GROMACS .gro file of C-alpha atoms in nm:
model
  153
    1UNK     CA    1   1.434  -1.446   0.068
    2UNK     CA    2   1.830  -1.408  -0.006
    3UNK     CA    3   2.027  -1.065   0.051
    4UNK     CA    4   1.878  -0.884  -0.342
    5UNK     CA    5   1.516  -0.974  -0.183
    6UNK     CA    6   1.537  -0.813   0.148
    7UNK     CA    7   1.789  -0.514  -0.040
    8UNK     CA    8   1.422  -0.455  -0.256
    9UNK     CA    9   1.231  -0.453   0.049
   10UNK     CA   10   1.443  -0.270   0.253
   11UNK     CA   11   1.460  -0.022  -0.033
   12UNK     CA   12   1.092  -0.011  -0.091
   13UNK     CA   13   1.001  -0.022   0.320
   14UNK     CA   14   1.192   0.385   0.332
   15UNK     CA   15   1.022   0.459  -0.037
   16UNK     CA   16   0.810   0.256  -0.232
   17UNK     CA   17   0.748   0.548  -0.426
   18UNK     CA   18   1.053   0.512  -0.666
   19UNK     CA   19   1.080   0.367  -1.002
   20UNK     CA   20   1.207   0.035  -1.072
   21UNK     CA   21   1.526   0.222  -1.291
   22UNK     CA   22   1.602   0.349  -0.980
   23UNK     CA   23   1.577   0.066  -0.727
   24UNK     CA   24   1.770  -0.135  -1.007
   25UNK     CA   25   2.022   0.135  -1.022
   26UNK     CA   26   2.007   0.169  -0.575
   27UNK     CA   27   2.105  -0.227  -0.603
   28UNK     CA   28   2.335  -0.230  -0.884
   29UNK     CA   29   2.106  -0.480  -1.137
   30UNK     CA   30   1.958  -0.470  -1.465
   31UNK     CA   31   1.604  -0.305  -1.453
   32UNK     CA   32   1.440  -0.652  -1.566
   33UNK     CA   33   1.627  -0.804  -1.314
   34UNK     CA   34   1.484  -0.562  -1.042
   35UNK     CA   35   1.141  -0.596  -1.165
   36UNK     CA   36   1.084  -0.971  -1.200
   37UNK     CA   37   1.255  -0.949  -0.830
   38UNK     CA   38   0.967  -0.731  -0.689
   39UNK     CA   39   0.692  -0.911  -0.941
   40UNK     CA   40   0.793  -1.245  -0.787
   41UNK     CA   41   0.782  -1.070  -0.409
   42UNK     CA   42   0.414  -0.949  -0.469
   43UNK     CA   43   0.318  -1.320  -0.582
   44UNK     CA   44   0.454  -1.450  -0.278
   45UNK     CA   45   0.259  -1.193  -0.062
   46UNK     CA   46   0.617  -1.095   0.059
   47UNK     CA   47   0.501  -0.767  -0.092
   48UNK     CA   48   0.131  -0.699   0.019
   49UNK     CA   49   0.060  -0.359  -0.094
   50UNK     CA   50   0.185   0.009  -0.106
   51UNK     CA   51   0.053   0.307   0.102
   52UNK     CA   52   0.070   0.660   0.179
   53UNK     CA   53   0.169   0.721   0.572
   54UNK     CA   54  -0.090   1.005   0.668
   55UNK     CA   55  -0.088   1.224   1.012
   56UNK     CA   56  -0.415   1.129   1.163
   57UNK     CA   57  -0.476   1.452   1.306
   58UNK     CA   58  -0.513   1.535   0.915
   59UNK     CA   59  -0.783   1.277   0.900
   60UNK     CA   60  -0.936   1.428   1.199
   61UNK     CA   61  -0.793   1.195   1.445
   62UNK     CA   62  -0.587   1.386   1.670
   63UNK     CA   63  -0.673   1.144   1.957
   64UNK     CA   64  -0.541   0.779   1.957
   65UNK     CA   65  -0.588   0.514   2.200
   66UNK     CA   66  -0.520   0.120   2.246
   67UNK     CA   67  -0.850  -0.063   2.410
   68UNK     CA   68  -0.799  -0.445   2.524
   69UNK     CA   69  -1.094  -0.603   2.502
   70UNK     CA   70  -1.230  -0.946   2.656
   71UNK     CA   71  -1.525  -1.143   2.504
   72UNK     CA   72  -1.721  -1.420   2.631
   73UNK     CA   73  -1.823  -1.684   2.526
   74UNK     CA   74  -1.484  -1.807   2.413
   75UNK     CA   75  -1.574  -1.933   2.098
   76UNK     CA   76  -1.440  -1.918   1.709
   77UNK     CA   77  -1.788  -1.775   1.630
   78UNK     CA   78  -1.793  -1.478   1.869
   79UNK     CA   79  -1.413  -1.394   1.796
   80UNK     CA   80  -1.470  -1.397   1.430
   81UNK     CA   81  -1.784  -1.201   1.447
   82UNK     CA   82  -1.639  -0.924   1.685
   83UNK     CA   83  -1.308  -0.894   1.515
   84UNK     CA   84  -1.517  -0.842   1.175
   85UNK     CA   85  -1.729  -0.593   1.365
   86UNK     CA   86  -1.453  -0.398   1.554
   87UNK     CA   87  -1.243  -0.319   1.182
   88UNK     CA   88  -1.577  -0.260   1.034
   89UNK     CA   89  -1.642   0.081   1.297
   90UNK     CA   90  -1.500   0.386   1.138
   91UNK     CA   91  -1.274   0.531   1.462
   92UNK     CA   92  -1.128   0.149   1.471
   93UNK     CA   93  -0.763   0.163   1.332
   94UNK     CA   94  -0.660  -0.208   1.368
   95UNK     CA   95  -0.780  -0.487   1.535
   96UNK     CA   96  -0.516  -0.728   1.694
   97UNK     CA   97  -0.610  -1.067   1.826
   98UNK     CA   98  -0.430  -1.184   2.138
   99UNK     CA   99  -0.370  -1.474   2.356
  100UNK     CA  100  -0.306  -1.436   2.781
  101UNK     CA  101  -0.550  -1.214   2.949
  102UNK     CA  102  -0.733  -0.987   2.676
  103UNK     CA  103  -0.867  -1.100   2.338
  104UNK     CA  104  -0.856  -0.784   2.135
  105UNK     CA  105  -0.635  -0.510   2.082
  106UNK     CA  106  -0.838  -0.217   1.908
  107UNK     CA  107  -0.635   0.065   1.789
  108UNK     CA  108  -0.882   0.373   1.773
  109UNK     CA  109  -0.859   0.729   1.660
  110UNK     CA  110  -1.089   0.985   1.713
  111UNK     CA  111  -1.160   1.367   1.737
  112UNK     CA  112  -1.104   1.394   2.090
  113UNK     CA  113  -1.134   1.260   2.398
  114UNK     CA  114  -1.524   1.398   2.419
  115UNK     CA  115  -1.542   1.124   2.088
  116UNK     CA  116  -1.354   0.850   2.288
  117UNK     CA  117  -1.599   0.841   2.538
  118UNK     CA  118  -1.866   0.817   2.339
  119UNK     CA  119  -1.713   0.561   2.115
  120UNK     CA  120  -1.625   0.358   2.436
  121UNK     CA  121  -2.001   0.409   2.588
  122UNK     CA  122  -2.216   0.351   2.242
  123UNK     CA  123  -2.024   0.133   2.094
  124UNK     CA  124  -1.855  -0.120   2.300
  125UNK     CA  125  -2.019  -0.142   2.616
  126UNK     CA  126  -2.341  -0.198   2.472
  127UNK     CA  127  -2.202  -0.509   2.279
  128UNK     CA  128  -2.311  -0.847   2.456
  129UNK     CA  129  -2.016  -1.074   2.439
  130UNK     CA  130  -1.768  -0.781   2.587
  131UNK     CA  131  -1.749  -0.876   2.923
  132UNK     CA  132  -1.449  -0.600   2.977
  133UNK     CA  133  -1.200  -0.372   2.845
  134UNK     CA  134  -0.971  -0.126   2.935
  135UNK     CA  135  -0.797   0.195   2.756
  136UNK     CA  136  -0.466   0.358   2.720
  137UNK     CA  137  -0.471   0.715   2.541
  138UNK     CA  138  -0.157   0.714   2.252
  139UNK     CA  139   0.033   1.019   2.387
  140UNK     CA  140   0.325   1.002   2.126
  141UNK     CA  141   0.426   0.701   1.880
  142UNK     CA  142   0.738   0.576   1.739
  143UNK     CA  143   0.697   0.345   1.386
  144UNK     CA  144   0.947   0.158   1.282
  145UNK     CA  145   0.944   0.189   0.898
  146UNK     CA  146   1.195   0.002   0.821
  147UNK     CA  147   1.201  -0.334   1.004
  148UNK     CA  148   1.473  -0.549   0.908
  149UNK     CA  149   1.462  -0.928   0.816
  150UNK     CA  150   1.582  -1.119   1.150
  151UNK     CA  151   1.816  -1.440   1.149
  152UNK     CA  152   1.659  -1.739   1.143
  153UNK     CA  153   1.741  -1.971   1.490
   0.00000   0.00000   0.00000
């Protein structure tokens, strides 16, 4: 990516919701210009999508929390299978991955806290492979919308 790519993203990161006259006009190119620059971002999955950022108490998820997760057997099979599983369950948010001393990272939201528990009683303890997990309630969170591009080494 040069300095016109990561102007476009940056641009598009605080509102992706403006036309491409206007980003053109924002960077100080020709329209075309602009848009074969974001066309040719999108192919190279620099650009993966556009979305609306929604309060989640709106969606009826005024309660968040972050639940590390072990699993055992250690395998590719069982990791695959839960990590499929966990983003398929409606209060699950995002499922991270990790290496060191958990496995997963589920992001939930739910109703309330009355909803956590259940979620954490019905649906992960009584999974076999989770041999453990623990849970942080969200309190507050602070999103960085606009990450910039870091030096390379």
């Amino acid at each position: 990516m040069d300095e016109l790519d990561s102007a476009i993203v940056r641009l598009l990161q605080t509102d992706a919701r403006q036309s491409n006259r206007e980003l053109a006009r924002q960077l100080g190119i020709a329209p075309s210009t602009c848009l074969e620059r974001v066309r040719s971002l999108t192919r190279r999955g620099v650009i993966r999508g556009y979305h609306a950022d929604i309060d989640p108490a709106a969606l009826n998820r005024g309660v968040q929390a972050m639940v590390s997760v072990q699993v055992r057997p250690l395998s590719r099979a069982v990791i695959n299978t839960f990590k499929e599983s966990a983003a398929a369950m409606p209060e699950v948010l995002s499922v991270f991955v990790l290496a060191g001393g958990d496995d997963f990272l589920l992001h939930v939201g739910v109703q309330d806290l009355d909803h956590l528990h259940a979620f954490l009683l019905d649906r992960l303890s009584k999974r076999k492979e989770i041999v453990g997990f623990r849970t942080s309630v969200v309190f507050q969170q602070v999103h960085k919308a606009v990450p910039a591009r870091l030096e390379s080494p």
